[in-house]
Short mmCIF file of C-alpha atoms in Angstrom, two decimals:
data_model
loop_
_atom_site.label_atom_id
_atom_site.label_comp_id
_atom_site.label_asym_id
_atom_site.label_seq_id
_atom_site.Cartn_x
_atom_site.Cartn_y
_atom_site.Cartn_z
CA MET A 1 137.86 26.13 -109.59
CA LYS A 2 140.76 23.78 -109.09
CA THR A 3 140.27 20.99 -106.54
CA ALA A 4 142.43 18.28 -105.05
CA LEU A 5 140.86 14.92 -104.40
CA VAL A 6 142.30 13.17 -101.31
CA GLY A 7 141.80 9.40 -100.98
CA ILE A 8 141.48 7.67 -104.31
CA GLY A 9 139.34 4.68 -103.40
CA LYS A 10 136.15 3.21 -104.77
CA ILE A 11 133.83 6.17 -104.03
CA ALA A 12 136.38 8.67 -105.43
CA VAL A 13 136.80 6.71 -108.66
CA ASP A 14 133.15 5.79 -109.15
CA GLN A 15 131.54 9.13 -108.16
CA HIS A 16 133.82 12.07 -107.44
CA VAL A 17 136.12 11.82 -110.48
CA PRO A 18 133.20 11.62 -113.04
CA ALA A 19 131.27 14.40 -111.30
CA ILE A 20 134.28 16.74 -111.40
CA ALA A 21 135.05 15.78 -115.03
CA ASP A 22 131.51 16.51 -116.15
CA SER A 23 131.31 19.84 -114.37
CA ALA A 24 132.00 23.17 -116.07
CA GLU A 25 132.75 24.68 -112.62
CA TRP A 26 135.51 22.30 -111.51
CA GLU A 27 138.93 21.08 -112.58
CA LEU A 28 140.60 18.08 -110.92
CA ALA A 29 144.09 19.51 -110.47
CA ALA A 30 145.75 17.02 -108.11
CA THR A 31 145.17 13.85 -106.12
CA VAL A 32 146.60 12.71 -102.83
CA SER A 33 146.72 8.97 -102.12
CA ARG A 34 149.14 6.31 -100.97
CA HIS A 35 147.92 3.85 -103.57
CA GLY A 36 145.57 5.39 -106.14
CA SER A 37 145.78 8.00 -108.87
CA VAL A 38 143.80 9.43 -111.77
CA ASP A 39 145.19 9.35 -115.27
CA GLY A 40 146.47 12.73 -116.46
CA VAL A 41 146.25 14.33 -112.99
CA GLU A 42 149.26 15.31 -110.85
CA ALA A 43 149.55 12.76 -108.07
CA PHE A 44 150.96 13.23 -104.59
CA THR A 45 151.37 10.76 -101.74
CA ASP A 46 151.71 13.46 -99.06
CA MET A 47 149.06 16.06 -98.22
CA GLY A 48 151.53 18.65 -96.97
CA LYS A 49 153.65 18.44 -100.09
CA MET A 50 150.54 18.91 -102.28
CA LEU A 51 149.43 22.00 -100.35
CA GLN A 52 152.90 23.50 -100.56
CA ALA A 53 153.41 22.69 -104.24
CA ARG A 54 149.92 23.78 -105.41
CA PRO A 55 148.85 27.08 -103.90
CA ASP A 56 146.61 27.55 -106.89
CA ILE A 57 144.27 24.81 -105.65
CA ARG A 58 141.54 26.50 -103.66
CA VAL A 59 139.44 23.45 -102.67
CA VAL A 60 140.27 20.09 -101.10
CA SER A 61 137.75 17.25 -101.35
CA LEU A 62 138.31 14.51 -98.79
CA CYS A 63 137.25 10.92 -99.52
CA LEU A 64 139.27 9.29 -96.77
CA PRO A 65 137.78 6.90 -94.14
CA PRO A 66 136.33 8.86 -91.15
CA VAL A 67 139.09 8.30 -88.60
CA PRO A 68 142.03 10.03 -90.44
CA ARG A 69 139.83 12.70 -92.00
CA PHE A 70 140.06 15.31 -89.27
CA ALA A 71 143.82 15.71 -89.48
CA TYR A 72 143.70 16.13 -93.27
CA ALA A 73 140.79 18.60 -93.06
CA MET A 74 142.47 20.72 -90.44
CA GLN A 75 145.69 20.70 -92.41
CA ALA A 76 143.81 22.00 -95.47
CA LEU A 77 141.96 24.69 -93.49
CA GLU A 78 145.20 25.87 -91.89
CA ALA A 79 146.66 26.17 -95.39
CA GLY A 80 143.74 28.44 -96.36
CA ARG A 81 141.83 25.96 -98.48
CA HIS A 82 138.07 25.32 -98.59
CA VAL A 83 137.15 21.73 -97.60
CA MET A 84 134.53 19.36 -98.83
CA LEU A 85 133.90 16.27 -96.66
CA GLU A 86 132.63 12.92 -97.89
CA LYS A 87 129.99 11.44 -95.56
CA PRO A 88 130.17 11.00 -92.63
CA PRO A 89 131.99 14.34 -92.01
CA GLY A 90 134.13 12.85 -89.27
CA ALA A 91 134.54 9.97 -86.79
CA THR A 92 133.22 12.07 -83.87
CA LEU A 93 130.94 15.04 -83.37
CA ALA A 94 133.61 16.85 -81.37
CA GLU A 95 136.04 16.89 -84.26
CA CYS A 96 133.33 18.04 -86.64
CA HIS A 97 132.61 20.97 -84.32
CA ALA A 98 136.35 21.75 -84.15
CA LEU A 99 136.55 21.85 -87.99
CA ASP A 100 133.46 24.11 -88.12
CA ALA A 101 135.04 26.54 -85.64
CA ALA A 102 138.32 26.58 -87.54
CA ALA A 103 136.64 27.23 -90.87
CA ARG A 104 134.56 30.08 -89.45
CA ALA A 105 137.66 31.66 -87.82
CA ALA A 106 139.50 31.53 -91.11
CA GLY A 107 136.54 32.64 -93.27
CA LEU A 108 136.67 29.43 -95.27
CA THR A 109 133.96 27.16 -96.72
CA LEU A 110 133.34 23.78 -95.07
CA TYR A 111 130.75 21.40 -96.52
CA ALA A 112 129.60 18.18 -94.84
CA THR A 113 128.09 16.43 -97.81
CA TRP A 114 125.17 14.03 -97.63
CA HIS A 115 124.83 12.63 -101.19
CA SER A 116 121.61 10.79 -100.56
CA ARG A 117 119.83 14.05 -99.88
CA HIS A 118 120.41 14.88 -103.54
CA ALA A 119 118.65 11.77 -104.88
CA ASP A 120 116.03 12.67 -107.51
CA MET A 121 112.85 12.49 -105.38
CA VAL A 122 114.06 13.60 -101.94
CA GLY A 123 113.03 17.20 -102.56
CA ALA A 124 109.56 16.14 -103.72
CA ALA A 125 109.15 13.92 -100.66
CA LYS A 126 110.09 16.77 -98.34
CA SER A 127 107.50 19.03 -100.04
CA TRP A 128 104.76 16.41 -99.86
CA LEU A 129 105.37 15.76 -96.16
CA SER A 130 105.64 19.40 -95.21
CA ASP A 131 101.90 19.82 -94.36
CA LYS A 132 101.03 16.23 -93.37
CA MET A 133 100.56 14.68 -89.94
CA LEU A 134 103.00 11.83 -89.67
CA ARG A 135 101.70 8.65 -88.04
CA ALA A 136 104.53 6.23 -88.72
CA LEU A 137 107.84 6.13 -90.56
CA ARG A 138 109.83 2.99 -91.25
CA VAL A 139 113.32 2.85 -92.74
CA THR A 140 114.53 -0.41 -94.33
CA TRP A 141 118.13 -0.17 -95.58
CA LYS A 142 119.49 -3.60 -96.47
CA GLU A 143 122.46 -4.26 -98.73
CA ASP A 144 125.37 -6.64 -99.34
CA VAL A 145 128.57 -5.31 -97.76
CA ARG A 146 130.70 -7.58 -99.90
CA ARG A 147 129.24 -5.97 -103.04
CA TRP A 148 129.57 -2.34 -102.00
CA HIS A 149 132.57 -2.35 -99.63
CA PRO A 150 134.87 -5.17 -100.79
CA GLY A 151 138.08 -5.47 -98.77
CA GLN A 152 137.45 -2.29 -96.78
CA ALA A 153 138.60 -3.53 -93.35
CA TRP A 154 138.46 -0.02 -91.81
CA ILE A 155 134.62 -0.14 -91.65
CA TRP A 156 134.89 -2.86 -89.01
CA GLU A 157 137.30 -0.94 -86.80
CA PRO A 158 136.43 1.70 -84.17
CA GLY A 159 135.23 4.80 -85.97
CA GLY A 160 134.36 2.86 -89.14
CA LEU A 161 130.61 2.83 -88.33
CA GLY A 162 129.91 -0.61 -89.76
CA VAL A 163 126.40 -0.87 -91.11
CA PHE A 164 125.84 2.80 -90.19
CA ASP A 165 128.21 3.76 -93.05
CA PRO A 166 125.23 3.17 -95.51
CA GLY A 167 122.61 3.59 -92.78
CA ILE A 168 123.64 7.20 -92.29
CA ASN A 169 122.51 7.83 -95.84
CA ALA A 170 118.98 6.88 -94.86
CA LEU A 171 119.20 9.12 -91.81
CA SER A 172 120.41 11.99 -93.91
CA ILE A 173 117.20 11.66 -95.96
CA VAL A 174 114.98 11.31 -92.97
CA THR A 175 116.35 14.41 -91.25
CA GLU A 176 115.92 16.32 -94.47
CA ILE A 177 112.33 15.36 -95.34
CA LEU A 178 110.68 15.37 -91.88
CA PRO A 179 109.42 18.71 -90.70
CA ALA A 180 109.98 17.71 -87.04
CA GLN A 181 113.21 16.67 -85.34
CA ILE A 182 113.59 13.09 -84.08
CA HIS A 183 115.98 11.50 -81.63
CA VAL A 184 117.06 7.97 -80.76
CA THR A 185 115.40 6.24 -77.81
CA GLY A 186 116.91 2.80 -78.16
CA ALA A 187 118.68 0.37 -80.47
CA THR A 188 119.87 -3.23 -80.86
CA LEU A 189 123.19 -3.67 -82.61
CA GLU A 190 124.38 -7.00 -84.00
CA VAL A 191 128.20 -7.06 -83.89
CA PRO A 192 130.23 -9.87 -85.50
CA SER A 193 132.47 -11.53 -82.88
CA ASN A 194 135.61 -10.54 -84.85
CA CYS A 195 134.57 -6.91 -85.50
CA GLN A 196 134.23 -3.67 -83.54
CA THR A 197 131.25 -2.23 -85.38
CA PRO A 198 127.77 -3.57 -86.12
CA ILE A 199 126.70 -5.52 -89.22
CA ALA A 200 122.97 -4.90 -88.46
CA ALA A 201 120.93 -2.55 -86.34
CA GLU A 202 117.34 -1.85 -85.29
CA ILE A 203 116.62 1.68 -83.96
CA ALA A 204 113.65 3.31 -82.28
CA PHE A 205 113.12 7.10 -82.38
CA HIS A 206 111.13 9.66 -80.50
CA HIS A 207 108.91 11.93 -82.67
CA PRO A 208 107.49 15.02 -81.01
CA ASP A 209 103.96 14.30 -82.34
CA GLY A 210 103.97 10.66 -81.25
CA ALA A 211 104.59 9.04 -84.63
CA ASP A 212 106.02 5.56 -84.58
CA VAL A 213 109.49 6.01 -86.16
CA SER A 214 111.94 3.12 -86.58
CA ALA A 215 114.78 1.90 -88.75
CA VAL A 216 116.32 -1.47 -89.70
CA PHE A 217 119.75 -1.62 -91.24
CA ASP A 218 121.40 -4.85 -92.37
CA TRP A 219 124.63 -5.54 -94.34
CA ARG A 220 123.85 -9.21 -95.00
CA GLN A 221 121.30 -8.74 -97.76
CA GLN A 222 121.79 -10.94 -100.80
CA GLY A 223 119.99 -10.57 -104.12
CA ASP A 224 117.89 -7.42 -104.44
CA GLN A 225 119.12 -4.53 -102.42
CA THR A 226 116.62 -2.55 -100.29
CA TRP A 227 116.88 1.22 -99.69
CA GLU A 228 113.39 2.27 -98.68
CA ILE A 229 111.61 4.81 -96.43
CA GLU A 230 107.90 4.51 -95.84
CA ALA A 231 105.95 7.43 -94.31
CA VAL A 232 102.32 6.90 -93.21
CA THR A 233 100.40 10.14 -92.77
CA ASP A 234 96.91 11.38 -92.17
CA SER A 235 96.65 12.02 -95.93
CA GLY A 236 98.16 8.93 -97.39
CA THR A 237 101.39 6.88 -97.62
CA LEU A 238 104.62 7.98 -99.21
CA THR A 239 107.40 5.54 -100.02
CA LEU A 240 110.86 6.48 -101.18
CA ARG A 241 112.70 3.58 -102.87
CA ASP A 242 116.07 3.01 -104.48
CA GLY A 243 117.80 5.41 -102.06
CA GLY A 244 115.40 8.25 -102.85
CA ALA A 245 115.44 7.88 -106.63
CA VAL A 246 111.80 6.75 -106.78
CA MET A 247 108.77 8.04 -104.91
CA GLU A 248 105.34 6.41 -104.65
CA VAL A 249 102.32 8.16 -103.13
CA ASP A 250 99.24 5.96 -102.82
CA GLY A 251 100.05 4.04 -106.04
CA THR A 252 101.39 6.98 -108.12
CA VAL A 253 105.07 6.47 -108.92
CA SER A 254 107.54 9.22 -109.79
CA GLY A 255 111.17 8.95 -110.70
CA GLN A 256 113.33 6.14 -112.01
CA ALA A 257 115.43 3.56 -110.24
CA ALA A 258 118.90 5.05 -110.52
CA PRO A 259 120.78 4.82 -107.17
CA LEU A 260 123.46 7.59 -106.93
CA GLY A 261 122.33 8.97 -110.29
CA GLY A 262 123.00 12.73 -110.30
CA GLU A 263 123.83 12.93 -106.60
CA TYR A 264 127.52 13.71 -106.83
CA PRO A 265 127.23 16.40 -109.56
CA ARG A 266 124.71 18.09 -107.32
CA LEU A 267 127.11 18.01 -104.41
CA TYR A 268 129.83 19.70 -106.43
CA ALA A 269 127.34 22.31 -107.70
CA GLN A 270 126.42 23.01 -104.04
CA MET A 271 130.07 23.26 -103.10
CA ALA A 272 130.72 25.77 -105.89
CA GLN A 273 127.87 27.88 -104.62
CA LEU A 274 129.09 27.73 -101.05
CA VAL A 275 132.61 28.81 -102.07
CA THR A 276 131.25 31.63 -104.19
CA THR A 277 129.05 32.96 -101.32
CA GLY A 278 131.43 32.15 -98.49
CA GLY A 279 129.03 29.69 -96.92
CA ILE A 280 129.37 26.78 -94.49
CA ASP A 281 127.09 23.76 -94.42
CA MET A 282 127.80 21.43 -91.50
CA ASP A 283 124.53 19.75 -90.75
CA LEU A 284 125.47 17.13 -88.22
CA ARG A 285 121.98 15.69 -87.49
CA PRO A 286 122.56 12.33 -89.28
CA LEU A 287 125.85 11.76 -87.47
CA THR A 288 124.24 12.71 -84.17
CA LEU A 289 121.59 10.03 -84.65
CA VAL A 290 124.27 7.46 -85.43
CA THR A 291 126.39 8.33 -82.42
CA ASP A 292 123.30 8.25 -80.16
CA ALA A 293 122.37 4.79 -81.52
CA LEU A 294 125.89 3.60 -80.79
CA ALA A 295 125.67 5.11 -77.30
CA LEU A 296 122.30 3.68 -76.44
CA GLY A 297 122.42 0.44 -78.42
CA ARG A 298 122.36 -2.94 -76.75
CA ARG A 299 125.07 -5.04 -78.39
CA VAL A 300 124.37 -8.61 -79.47
CA ALA A 301 127.19 -10.85 -80.63
CA THR A 302 126.70 -12.57 -84.00
CA ASP A 303 128.62 -14.75 -86.41
CA PRO A 304 132.14 -13.63 -87.44
CA PHE A 305 132.37 -11.67 -90.65
CA GLU A 306 134.53 -13.03 -93.47
CA ASP A 307 135.08 -10.81 -96.50
#
């Protein structure tokens, strides 16, 4: 299937382009971007002109920041194209629900991707936890924003999510592996004095069986990066590390440290299946937890951020 990639930034170049190139199911037929392009691929700077010029392109994959994404996604759906959304699927839950309704009305596929759910050991962790009684779960997601998001000013503006941009990856794993549903009960958000979104957050969650569930996100981590989820159960302790690439259960380690390894090829394989079967996958639980944390969070001013 031919796809157009919209928004040629770091994540598109690092992950989407190689995943499409290595897939037997996909052909990158066009790009839409004001500044970026891919060698050998027809490039457009206007979404409408691409849709008009390339009716042969069935799928549009959106890698734009969250705030402008809704308009582009709706434009693609109205043109009869299937749509794949980079995480988070939108800036608000309301616009995500609107896209879902539009896709269903048109009989089109819409896929809210959560790449971290496709890390190597997430499925194994879900299986291991399926019959365990959870007593505590602790998420520690700490990375260096300057290393992973250099010069991306949009993340500090309203709708940019701040530290929840990576933190939502952790929440996408948690909502996938836990048998029970959780919800936010409180949060503390550290917001730089010159920004609109948090650089760090601590969150508490309600678990229906009384387990102690919490998360710490921080974008100021230097040196080793930490992407870890620890689940303490009645039958032992499971730890997912390196964003879900490595799993340890009571000293037994499975997997290899390879953050993002294999995740995006699996997203495109899933999208191909959804298009073939006419499916829609719009799981909004991770975004719901983030928006609830932003709604309930107590904001604490911290030092200005300088990129």
